[in-house]
XYZ file of C-alpha atoms in Angstrom:
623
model
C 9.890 0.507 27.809
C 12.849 2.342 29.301
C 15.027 0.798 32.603
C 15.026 4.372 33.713
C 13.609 7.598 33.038
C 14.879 8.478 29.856
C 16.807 12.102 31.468
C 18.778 9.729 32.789
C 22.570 8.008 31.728
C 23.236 3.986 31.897
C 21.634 0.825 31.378
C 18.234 1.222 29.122
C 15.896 -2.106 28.003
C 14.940 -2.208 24.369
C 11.187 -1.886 23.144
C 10.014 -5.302 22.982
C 10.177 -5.230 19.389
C 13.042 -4.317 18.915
C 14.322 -6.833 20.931
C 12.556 -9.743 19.499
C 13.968 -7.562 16.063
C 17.948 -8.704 17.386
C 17.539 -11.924 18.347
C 16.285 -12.612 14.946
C 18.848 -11.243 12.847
C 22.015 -12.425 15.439
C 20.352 -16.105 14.950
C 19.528 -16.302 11.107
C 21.745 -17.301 8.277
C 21.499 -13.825 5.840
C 22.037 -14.185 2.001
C 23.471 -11.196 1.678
C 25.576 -9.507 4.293
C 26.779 -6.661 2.620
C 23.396 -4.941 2.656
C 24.313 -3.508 6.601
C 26.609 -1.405 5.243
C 24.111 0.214 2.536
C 21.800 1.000 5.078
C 24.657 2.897 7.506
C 25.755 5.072 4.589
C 22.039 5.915 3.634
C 21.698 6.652 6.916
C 24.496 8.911 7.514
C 23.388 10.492 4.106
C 20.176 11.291 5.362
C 22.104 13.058 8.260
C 23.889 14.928 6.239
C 20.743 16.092 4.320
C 19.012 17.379 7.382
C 21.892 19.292 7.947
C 22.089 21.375 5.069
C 18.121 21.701 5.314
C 18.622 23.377 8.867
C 21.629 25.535 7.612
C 19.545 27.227 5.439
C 18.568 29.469 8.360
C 21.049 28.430 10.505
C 24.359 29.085 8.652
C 26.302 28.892 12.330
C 25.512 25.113 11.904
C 28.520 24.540 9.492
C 30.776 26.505 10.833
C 34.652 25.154 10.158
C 33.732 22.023 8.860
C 31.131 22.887 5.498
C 32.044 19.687 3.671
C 29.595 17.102 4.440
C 30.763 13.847 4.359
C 30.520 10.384 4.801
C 33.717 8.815 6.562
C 34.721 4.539 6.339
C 37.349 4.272 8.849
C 38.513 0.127 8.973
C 41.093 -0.630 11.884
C 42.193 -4.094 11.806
C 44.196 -3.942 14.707
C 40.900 -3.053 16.830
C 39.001 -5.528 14.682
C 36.125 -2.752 13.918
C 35.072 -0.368 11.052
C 33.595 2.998 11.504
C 30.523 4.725 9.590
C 31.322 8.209 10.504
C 29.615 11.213 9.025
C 29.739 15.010 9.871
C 25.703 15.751 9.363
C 23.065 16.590 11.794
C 23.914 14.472 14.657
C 21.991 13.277 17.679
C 20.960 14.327 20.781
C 20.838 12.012 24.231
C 17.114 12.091 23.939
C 17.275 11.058 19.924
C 20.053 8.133 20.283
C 17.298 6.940 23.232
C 14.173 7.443 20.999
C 15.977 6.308 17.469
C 17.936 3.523 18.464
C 15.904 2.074 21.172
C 12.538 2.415 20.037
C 11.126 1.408 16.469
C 7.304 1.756 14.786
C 5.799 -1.555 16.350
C 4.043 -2.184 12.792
C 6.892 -2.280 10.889
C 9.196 -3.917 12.796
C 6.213 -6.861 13.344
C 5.999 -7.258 9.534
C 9.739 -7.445 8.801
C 9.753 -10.353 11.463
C 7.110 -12.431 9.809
C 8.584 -11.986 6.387
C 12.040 -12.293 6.921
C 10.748 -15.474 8.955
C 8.564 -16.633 5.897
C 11.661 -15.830 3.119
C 14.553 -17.537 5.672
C 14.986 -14.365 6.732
C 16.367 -12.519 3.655
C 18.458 -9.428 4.692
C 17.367 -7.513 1.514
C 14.199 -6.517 3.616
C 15.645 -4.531 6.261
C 15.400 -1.166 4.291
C 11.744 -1.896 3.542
C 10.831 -1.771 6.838
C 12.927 1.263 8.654
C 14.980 -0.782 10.725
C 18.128 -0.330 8.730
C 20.813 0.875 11.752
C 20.342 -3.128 13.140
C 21.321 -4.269 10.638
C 24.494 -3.755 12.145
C 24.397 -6.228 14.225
C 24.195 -8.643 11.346
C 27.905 -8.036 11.241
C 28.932 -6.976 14.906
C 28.640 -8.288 18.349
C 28.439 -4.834 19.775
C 28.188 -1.344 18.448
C 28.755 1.895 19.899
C 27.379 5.027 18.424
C 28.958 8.510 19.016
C 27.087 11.278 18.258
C 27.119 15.143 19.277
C 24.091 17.118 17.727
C 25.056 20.403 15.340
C 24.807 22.934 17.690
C 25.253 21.211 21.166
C 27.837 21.559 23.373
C 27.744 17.875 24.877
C 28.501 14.185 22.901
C 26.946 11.423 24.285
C 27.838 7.416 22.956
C 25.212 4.771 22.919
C 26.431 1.164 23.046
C 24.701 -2.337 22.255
C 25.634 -5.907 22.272
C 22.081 -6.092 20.987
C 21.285 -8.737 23.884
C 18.349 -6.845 25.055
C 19.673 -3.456 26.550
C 21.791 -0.593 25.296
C 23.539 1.978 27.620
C 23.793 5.795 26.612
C 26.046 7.969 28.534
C 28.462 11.166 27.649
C 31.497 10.820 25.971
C 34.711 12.276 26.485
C 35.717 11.427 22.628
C 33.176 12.560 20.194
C 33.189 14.423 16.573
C 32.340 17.985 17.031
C 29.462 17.350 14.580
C 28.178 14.438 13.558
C 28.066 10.641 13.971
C 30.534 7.949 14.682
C 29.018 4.669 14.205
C 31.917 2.326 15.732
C 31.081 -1.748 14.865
C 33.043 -4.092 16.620
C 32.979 -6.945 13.810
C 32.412 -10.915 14.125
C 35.478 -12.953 13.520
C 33.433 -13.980 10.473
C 32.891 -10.582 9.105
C 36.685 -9.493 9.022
C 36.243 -9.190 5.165
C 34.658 -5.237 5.716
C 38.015 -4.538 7.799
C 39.635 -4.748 3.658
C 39.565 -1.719 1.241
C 38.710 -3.823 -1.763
C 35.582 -5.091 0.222
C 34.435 -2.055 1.282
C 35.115 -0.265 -2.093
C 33.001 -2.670 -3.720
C 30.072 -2.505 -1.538
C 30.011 1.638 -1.856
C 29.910 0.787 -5.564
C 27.017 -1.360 -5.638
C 24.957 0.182 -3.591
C 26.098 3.679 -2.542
C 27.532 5.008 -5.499
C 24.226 7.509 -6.474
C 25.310 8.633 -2.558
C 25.277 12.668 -3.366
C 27.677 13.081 -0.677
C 31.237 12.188 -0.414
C 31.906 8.763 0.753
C 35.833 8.369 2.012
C 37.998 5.441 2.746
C 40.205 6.384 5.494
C 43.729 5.401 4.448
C 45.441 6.169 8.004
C 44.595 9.064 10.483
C 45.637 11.556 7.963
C 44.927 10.668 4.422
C 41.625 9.630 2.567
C 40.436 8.785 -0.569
C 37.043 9.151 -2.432
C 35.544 5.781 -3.089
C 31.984 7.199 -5.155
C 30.741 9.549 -8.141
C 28.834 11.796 -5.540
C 26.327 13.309 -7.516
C 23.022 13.100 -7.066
C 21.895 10.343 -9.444
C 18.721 12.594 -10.611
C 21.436 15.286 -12.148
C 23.171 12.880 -14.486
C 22.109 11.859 -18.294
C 19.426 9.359 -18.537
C 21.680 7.561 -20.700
C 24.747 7.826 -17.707
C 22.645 5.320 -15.251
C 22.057 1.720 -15.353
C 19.270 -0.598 -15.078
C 21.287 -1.775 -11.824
C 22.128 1.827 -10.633
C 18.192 2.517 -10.987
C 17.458 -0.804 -8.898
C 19.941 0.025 -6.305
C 18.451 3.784 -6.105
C 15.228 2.276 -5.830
C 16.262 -0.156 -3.433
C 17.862 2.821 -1.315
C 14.304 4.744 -1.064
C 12.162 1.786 -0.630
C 14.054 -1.475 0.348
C 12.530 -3.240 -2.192
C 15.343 -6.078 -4.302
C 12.775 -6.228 -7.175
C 13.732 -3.955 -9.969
C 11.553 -0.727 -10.485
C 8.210 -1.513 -12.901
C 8.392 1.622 -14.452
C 11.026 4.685 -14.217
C 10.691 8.257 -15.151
C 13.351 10.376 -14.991
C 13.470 13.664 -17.099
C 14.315 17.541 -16.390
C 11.047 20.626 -17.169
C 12.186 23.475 -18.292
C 10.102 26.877 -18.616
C 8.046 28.691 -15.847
C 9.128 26.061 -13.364
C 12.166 24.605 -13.579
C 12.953 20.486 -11.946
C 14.526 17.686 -12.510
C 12.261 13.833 -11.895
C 13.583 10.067 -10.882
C 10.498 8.355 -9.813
C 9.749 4.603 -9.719
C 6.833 2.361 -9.447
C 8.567 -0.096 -7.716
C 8.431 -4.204 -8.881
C 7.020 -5.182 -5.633
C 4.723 -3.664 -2.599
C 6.057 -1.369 -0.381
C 5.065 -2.648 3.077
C 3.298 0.262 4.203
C 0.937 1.074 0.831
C -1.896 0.716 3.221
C -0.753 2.545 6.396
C -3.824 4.637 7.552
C -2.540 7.669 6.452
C -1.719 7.136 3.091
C 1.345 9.198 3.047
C 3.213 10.160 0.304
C 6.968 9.066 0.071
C 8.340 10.951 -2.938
C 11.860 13.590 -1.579
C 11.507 16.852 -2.524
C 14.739 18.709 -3.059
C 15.443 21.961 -4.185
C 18.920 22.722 -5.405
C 19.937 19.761 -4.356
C 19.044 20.418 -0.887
C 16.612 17.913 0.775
C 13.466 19.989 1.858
C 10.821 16.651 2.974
C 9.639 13.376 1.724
C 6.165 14.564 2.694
C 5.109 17.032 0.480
C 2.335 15.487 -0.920
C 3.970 15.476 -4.379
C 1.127 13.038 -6.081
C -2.049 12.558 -4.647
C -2.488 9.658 -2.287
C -3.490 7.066 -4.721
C 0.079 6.889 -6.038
C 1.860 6.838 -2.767
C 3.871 3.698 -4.158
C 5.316 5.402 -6.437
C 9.104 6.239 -4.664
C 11.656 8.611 -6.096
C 12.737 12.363 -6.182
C 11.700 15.378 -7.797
C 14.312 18.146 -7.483
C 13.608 22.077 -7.852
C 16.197 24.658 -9.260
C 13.909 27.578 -8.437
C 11.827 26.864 -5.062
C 12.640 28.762 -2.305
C 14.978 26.699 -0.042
C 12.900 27.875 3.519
C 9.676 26.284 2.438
C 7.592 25.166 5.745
C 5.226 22.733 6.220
C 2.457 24.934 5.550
C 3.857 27.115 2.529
C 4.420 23.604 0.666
C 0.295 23.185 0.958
C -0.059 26.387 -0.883
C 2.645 27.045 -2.802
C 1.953 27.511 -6.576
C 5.336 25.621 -8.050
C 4.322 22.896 -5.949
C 0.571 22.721 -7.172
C 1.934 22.709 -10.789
C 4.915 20.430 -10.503
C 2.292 18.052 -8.656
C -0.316 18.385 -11.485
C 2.521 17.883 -14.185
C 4.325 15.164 -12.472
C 0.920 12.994 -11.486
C -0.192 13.140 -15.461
C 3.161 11.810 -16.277
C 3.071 8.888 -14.234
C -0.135 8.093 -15.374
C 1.063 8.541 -18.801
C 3.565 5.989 -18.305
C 1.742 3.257 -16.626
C -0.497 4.141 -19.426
C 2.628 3.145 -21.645
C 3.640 0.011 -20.140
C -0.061 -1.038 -20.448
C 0.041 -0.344 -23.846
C 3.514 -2.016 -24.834
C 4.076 -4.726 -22.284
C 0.689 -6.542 -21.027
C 3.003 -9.029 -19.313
C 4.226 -6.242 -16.977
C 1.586 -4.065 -16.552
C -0.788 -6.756 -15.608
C 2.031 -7.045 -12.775
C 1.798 -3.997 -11.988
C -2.144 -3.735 -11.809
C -1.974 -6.823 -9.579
C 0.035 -5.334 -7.102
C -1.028 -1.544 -7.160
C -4.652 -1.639 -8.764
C -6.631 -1.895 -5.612
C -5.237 1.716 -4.508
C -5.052 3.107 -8.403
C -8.494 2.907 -8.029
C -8.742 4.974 -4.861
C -8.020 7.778 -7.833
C -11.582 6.871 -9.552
C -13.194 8.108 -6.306
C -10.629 11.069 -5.318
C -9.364 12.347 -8.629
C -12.413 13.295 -11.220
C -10.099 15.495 -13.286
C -8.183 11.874 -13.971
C -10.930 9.647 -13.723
C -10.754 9.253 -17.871
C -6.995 8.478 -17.541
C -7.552 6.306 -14.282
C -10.152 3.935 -16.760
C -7.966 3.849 -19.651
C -5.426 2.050 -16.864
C -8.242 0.110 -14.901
C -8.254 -3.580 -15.664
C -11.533 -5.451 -14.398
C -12.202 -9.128 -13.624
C -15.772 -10.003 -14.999
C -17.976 -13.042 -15.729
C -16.190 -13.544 -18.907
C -12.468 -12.331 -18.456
C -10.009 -12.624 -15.809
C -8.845 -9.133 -16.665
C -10.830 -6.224 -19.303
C -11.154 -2.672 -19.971
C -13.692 -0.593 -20.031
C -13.350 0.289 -23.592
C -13.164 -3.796 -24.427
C -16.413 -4.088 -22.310
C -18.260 -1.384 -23.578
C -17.537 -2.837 -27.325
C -19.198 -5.796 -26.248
C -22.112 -4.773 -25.310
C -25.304 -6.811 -25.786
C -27.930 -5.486 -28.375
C -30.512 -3.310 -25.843
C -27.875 -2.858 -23.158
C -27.617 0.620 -21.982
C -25.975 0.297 -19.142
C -22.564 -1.206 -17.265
C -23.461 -4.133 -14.695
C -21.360 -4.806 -12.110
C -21.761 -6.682 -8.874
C -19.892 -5.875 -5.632
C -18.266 -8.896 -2.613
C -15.728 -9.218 -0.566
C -14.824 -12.537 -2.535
C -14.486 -12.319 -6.113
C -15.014 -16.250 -6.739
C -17.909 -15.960 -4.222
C -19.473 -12.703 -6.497
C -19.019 -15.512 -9.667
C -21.452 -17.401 -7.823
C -23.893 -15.034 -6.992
C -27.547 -16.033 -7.953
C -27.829 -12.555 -8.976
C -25.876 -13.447 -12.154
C -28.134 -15.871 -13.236
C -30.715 -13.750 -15.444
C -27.323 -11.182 -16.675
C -25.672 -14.981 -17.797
C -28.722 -16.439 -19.555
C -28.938 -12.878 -21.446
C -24.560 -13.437 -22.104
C -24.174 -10.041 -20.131
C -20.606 -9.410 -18.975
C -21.127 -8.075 -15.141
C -17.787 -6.984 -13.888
C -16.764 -7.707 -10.110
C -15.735 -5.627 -8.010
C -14.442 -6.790 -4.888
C -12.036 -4.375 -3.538
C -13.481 -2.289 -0.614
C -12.931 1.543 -2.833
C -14.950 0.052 -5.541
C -18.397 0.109 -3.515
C -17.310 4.055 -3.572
C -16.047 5.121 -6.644
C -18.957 3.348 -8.839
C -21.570 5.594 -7.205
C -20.077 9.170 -7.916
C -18.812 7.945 -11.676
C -21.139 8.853 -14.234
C -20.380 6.873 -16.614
C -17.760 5.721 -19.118
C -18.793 6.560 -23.065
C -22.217 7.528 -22.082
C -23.027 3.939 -20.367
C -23.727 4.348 -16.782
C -22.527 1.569 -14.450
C -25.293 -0.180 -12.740
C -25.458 -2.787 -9.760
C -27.360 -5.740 -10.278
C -28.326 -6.061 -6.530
C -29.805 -2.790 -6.401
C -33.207 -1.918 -7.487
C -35.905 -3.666 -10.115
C -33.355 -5.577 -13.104
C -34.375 -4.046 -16.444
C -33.941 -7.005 -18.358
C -36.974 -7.208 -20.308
C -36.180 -5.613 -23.435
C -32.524 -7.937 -23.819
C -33.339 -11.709 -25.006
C -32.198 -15.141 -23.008
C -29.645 -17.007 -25.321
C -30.692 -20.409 -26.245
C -33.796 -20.518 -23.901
C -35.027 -23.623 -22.644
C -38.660 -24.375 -22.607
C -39.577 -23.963 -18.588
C -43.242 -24.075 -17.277
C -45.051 -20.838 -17.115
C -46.039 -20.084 -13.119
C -49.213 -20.021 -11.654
C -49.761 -16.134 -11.654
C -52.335 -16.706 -9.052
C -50.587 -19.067 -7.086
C -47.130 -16.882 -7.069
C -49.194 -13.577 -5.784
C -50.596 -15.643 -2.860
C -47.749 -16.757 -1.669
C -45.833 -13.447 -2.517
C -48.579 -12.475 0.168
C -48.659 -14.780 2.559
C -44.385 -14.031 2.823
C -45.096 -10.717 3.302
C -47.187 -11.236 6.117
C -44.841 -13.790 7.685
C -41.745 -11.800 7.537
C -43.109 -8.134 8.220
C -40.586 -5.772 8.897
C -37.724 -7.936 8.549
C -38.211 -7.626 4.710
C -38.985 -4.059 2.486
C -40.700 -5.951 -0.359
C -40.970 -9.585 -1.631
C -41.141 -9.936 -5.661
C -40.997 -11.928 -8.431
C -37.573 -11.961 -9.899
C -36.206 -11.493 -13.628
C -32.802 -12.035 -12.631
C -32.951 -15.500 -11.295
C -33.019 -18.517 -13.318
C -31.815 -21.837 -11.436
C -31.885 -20.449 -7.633
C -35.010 -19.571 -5.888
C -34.164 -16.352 -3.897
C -31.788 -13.754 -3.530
C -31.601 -10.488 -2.176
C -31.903 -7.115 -3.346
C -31.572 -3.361 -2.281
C -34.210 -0.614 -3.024
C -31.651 1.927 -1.420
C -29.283 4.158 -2.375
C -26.963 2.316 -1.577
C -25.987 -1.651 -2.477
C -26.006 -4.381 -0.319
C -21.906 -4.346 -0.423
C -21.773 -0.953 0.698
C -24.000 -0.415 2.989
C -22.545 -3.756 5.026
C -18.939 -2.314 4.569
C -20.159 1.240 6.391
C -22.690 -0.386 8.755
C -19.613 -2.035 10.511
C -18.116 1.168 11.142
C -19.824 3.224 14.022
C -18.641 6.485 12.614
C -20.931 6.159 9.705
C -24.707 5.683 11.441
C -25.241 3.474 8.203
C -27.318 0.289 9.596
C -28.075 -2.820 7.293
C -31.606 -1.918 5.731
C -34.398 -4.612 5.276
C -33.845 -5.809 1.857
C -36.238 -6.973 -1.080
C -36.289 -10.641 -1.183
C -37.170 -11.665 -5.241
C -38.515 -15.177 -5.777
C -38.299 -17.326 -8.875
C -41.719 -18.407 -9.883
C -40.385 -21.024 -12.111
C -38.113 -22.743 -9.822
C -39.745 -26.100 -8.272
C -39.589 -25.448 -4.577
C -41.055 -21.900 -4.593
C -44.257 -23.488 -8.012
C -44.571 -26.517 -5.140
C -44.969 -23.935 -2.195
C -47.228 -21.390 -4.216
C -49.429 -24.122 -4.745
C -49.818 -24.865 -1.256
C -50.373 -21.380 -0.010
C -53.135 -20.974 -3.026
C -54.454 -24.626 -1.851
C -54.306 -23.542 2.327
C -53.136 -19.804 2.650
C -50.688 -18.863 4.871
C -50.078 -22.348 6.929
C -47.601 -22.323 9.642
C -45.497 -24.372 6.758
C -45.902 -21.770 4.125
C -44.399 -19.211 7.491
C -41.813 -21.918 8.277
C -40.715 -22.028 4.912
C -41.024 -18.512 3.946
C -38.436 -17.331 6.875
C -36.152 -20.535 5.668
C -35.995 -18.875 1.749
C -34.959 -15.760 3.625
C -32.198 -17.108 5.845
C -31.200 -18.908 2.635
C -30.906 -15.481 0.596
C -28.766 -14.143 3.435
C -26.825 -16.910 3.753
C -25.871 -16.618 -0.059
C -25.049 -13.173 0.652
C -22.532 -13.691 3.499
C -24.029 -12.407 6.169
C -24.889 -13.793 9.426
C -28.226 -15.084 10.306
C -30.417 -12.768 12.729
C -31.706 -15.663 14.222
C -29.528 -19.260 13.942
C -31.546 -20.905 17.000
C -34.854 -20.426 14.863
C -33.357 -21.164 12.026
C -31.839 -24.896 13.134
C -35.241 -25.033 14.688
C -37.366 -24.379 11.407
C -34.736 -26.524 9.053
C -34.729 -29.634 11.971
C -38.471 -29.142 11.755
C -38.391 -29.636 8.295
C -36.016 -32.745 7.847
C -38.576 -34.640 10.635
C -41.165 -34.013 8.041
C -39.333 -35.151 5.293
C -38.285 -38.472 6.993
C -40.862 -39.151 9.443
């Protein structure tokens, strides 16, 4: 919140967060200060970009001053260094909003991780709050800014203590940003040309704009290549120029997983840099799934939100640069534009076609990689049939046998009679390996994969297949396991076929409604019940869209499948053929039932009864 109403000059509070934000990085010891300076140049980059963007129509914009560039202005005497660039500028209403306000989750999840890691600098990037990282370096910073176009300046100014003040200035650039930091006495090293020179080289040096060391008030030098890093030779960039690229467009310090960079030629002409990046971005699972690949053309920055791969690889970060777009492409004309549709199917198959690679070559790395990205790769199995076959020559699977398999491994395993691919769905995929549902799939040594990230309940329902084996659940429906063979089978009793339909009645009758069937089992061989749905849907999924309103999906009475053989269910057939349906054989029937749900994870419709029933029970047993 605001001091005063934000038409207003003077004395403004910082959003909560961003406060909070300060205080943490004034009062922790940072491994590596230099990164504040990255993040001011990228910043005044970006400014830059948007300026050229809105030239394209507004030509007025650069009017006597068409060079964009990036100014570092050290004054010793003054004790400060300026970040000055002649881009797109502020207004007083966009120093307020930008520098006083940040996205709440963001800024919450840098704080808890730069907390957790001793609060590692390298993560400001990651999380948009780059510009205070300034204040890593200086004990109060004044920004100068007059928007392209405007006729008034206005200078906002922080000792990042909780408020800022934003009023008009009398000396301002007549385009463009002065970012003026007034530097620690321990910081006095980025007041010396060497120091800054090296920074700009490690970090800035892909910068496509000019970046200039001010010499004195008259004369400055170039300090970086300035080319856009996606122009040059493949064989021109480093593995440390790619991670610092990287680490420029996502914040991440890990080195990329994969990179693609390459130039098509023909009826649509681009250049590529993308990166899967070594680590996860902190927003992969922000509700809207936005894309963050920069679209360029000419060199011109159009939008990072042009929806240049489909959703499911929105963690891949990079570029992808057009020489023959038109440069006044709107919103909407970028949803329906033909180059884009083509570069989008081209460039998505080539990603794919490189994880595809690294799978193949490196299992090391890619099983990296599918540990930190496979859980929305597979959001492409549901969304993307015209890549599902590519998606499952990717997909790695835990099962009952492997900690990690493919499809094609599973399928060439199948058991003699199998016609179909099991798979069981949980939250919890050591809770699935315990399932009782297993049991009869284990005896038989059929692999059951498990699936236990929340898309998979989705995608396994609308995929027909893979090589002509549909995938099955084994909590849904009758288990056709008749015609496949137990492995080593021990010699159990045979049950009391008489016995087991009595009581199969008599839990019927006790449970009514709150069951849909109850039935002998031929997937159970040690427990005695579990549940099962005769739905369309599995248990799994139905509970994940039952807890969302939206939906109208409600949990449906399940089937509840005995095991004749097991003791407790022969010793309580016995008694309902001996009395019928005794308020025990009730007692013990709605018991077996809050057992099954228990097993499944799900609460109990009824606890009170059920502590009743089971203390019941126990005075029985020890009376």
């Amino acid at each position: 919140m605001q001091a005063k109403d934000a038409a207003q000059t003077g004395t403004h509070q910082f959003q909560a967060e961003v406060a909070k934000l300060l205080h943490l990085m004034v009062h922790s010891v940072y491994s590596d200060r230099d990164i504040f300076l990255r993040e001011l140049v990228s910043n005044a980059a970006d400014a830059c970009d948007k300026l050229r963007y809105e030239a394209i129509g507004k030509s007025e914009l650069l009017r006597g001053d068409a060079e964009l560039r990036i100014t570092l202005t050290p004054d010793k005497a003054a004790k400060s260094l300026t970040v000055g660039d002649n881009g797109i500028g502020m207004s007083r209403e966009e120093l307020i909003e930008n520098l006083g306000t940040i996205a709440r989750s963001g800024t919450q999840a840098f704080m808890e991780k730069a907390k957790a890691s001793e609060g590692d600098v390298r993560l400001i990037g990651q999380f948009g709050v780059g510009f205070y990282s300034a204040f890593i370096a200086a004990h109060k910073v004044d920004v100068i800014s007059r928007r392209a176009g405007e006729d008034k300046a206005w200078v906002w100014s922080s000792e990042g203590e909780g408020t800022f003040t934003v009023d008009e200035a009398a000396d301002a650039p007549a385009r463009g940003t002065r970012i003026v930091l007034h530097l620690k006495d321990d910081a006095s090293e980025f007041l010396e040309d060497w120091k800054l020179e090296q920074v700009v080289r490690a970090y800035s040096d892909h910068v496509a704009h000019p970046i200039m060391l001010a010499i004195d008030k008259d004369t400055s030098r170039q300090i970086n290549q300035a080319s856009a890093i996606w122009t040059r030779s493949k064989s021109d960039i480093s593995a440390d120029q790619h991670k610092e690229f990287l680490a420029d467009l996502a914040g991440t310090a890990e080195a990329p997983a994969v990179t693609l960079h390459y130039g098509a030629e023909g009826r649509n002409e681009y250049r590529v840099l993308l990166y899967v990046p070594g680590e996860r971005p902190f927003d992969l699972y922000d509700p809207e799934r936005r894309g963050r690949q920069k679209l360029y053309v000419k060199r011109v920055f159009i939008t990072d939100d042009a929806e240049l791969l489909p959703a499911y690889l929105r963690f891949v970060r990079g570029v992808i640069d057009s020489e023959d777009m038109p440069l006044n492409l709107s919103r909407e004309m970028l949803q329906n534009n033909p180059q884009v549709a083509a570069i989008r199917k081209a460039v998505t198959n080539r990603v794919l076609a490189e994880i595809k690679k690294l799978a193949d070559s490196d299992a090391a790395a890619f099983a990296r990689l599918w540990e930190t990205f496979g859980p929305v790769l597979k959001e492409g199995l549901y969304e993307d049939m015209e890549r599902r076959d590519q998606l499952f020559e990717i997909a790695r699977f835990r099962t009952t046998k492997s900690e990690s398999t493919t499809l094609k491994d599973y399928v060439s395993a199948l058991q003699a009679n199998q016609t179909a691919i099991y798979y069981l769905t949980g939250d919890d995929a050591g809770k699935a390996a315990r399932s009782p549902q297993l049991e009869g799939y284990r005896s038989r040594d059929i692999e059951v994969l498990l699936l236990t990230d929340p898309v998979d309940s989705f995608w396994v329902r609308t995929a027909l297949g893979f090589e002509g084996k549909p995938f099955k659940s084994i909590t849904q429906g009758a288990a056709d396991l008749d015609l496949i063979p137990v492995k080593n089978e021990a010699k159990v009793p045979e049950a009391d076929a008489s016995a087991v339909g009595t009581l199969i009645a008599a839990m019927k009758q006790a449970l009514g409604d709150k069951v849909k069937d109850v039935r002998k089992s031929s997937r159970l061989t040690d427990s005695a019940v579990c549940l099962v749905n005769d739905s369309e849907m599995d248990r799994t999924l139905e509970r994940l869209l039952s807890k969302q309103k939206t939906t109208g999906v409600t949990l449906s009475a399940p089937v509840l499948e005995i095991n004749p053989v097991h003791p407790l269910i022969a010793k309580l057939a016995a008694k309902a053929k001996a009395s019928g349906s005794t308020p025990e054989v009730t007692d013990a029937a709605w018991l077996l039932l809050d057992q099954a749900h228990i097993l499944e994870g799900e609460p109990l419709a009824d606890p009170t009864a059920f502590a009743a029933r089971l203390a019941s029970l126990m005075g029985k047993m020890f009376g």
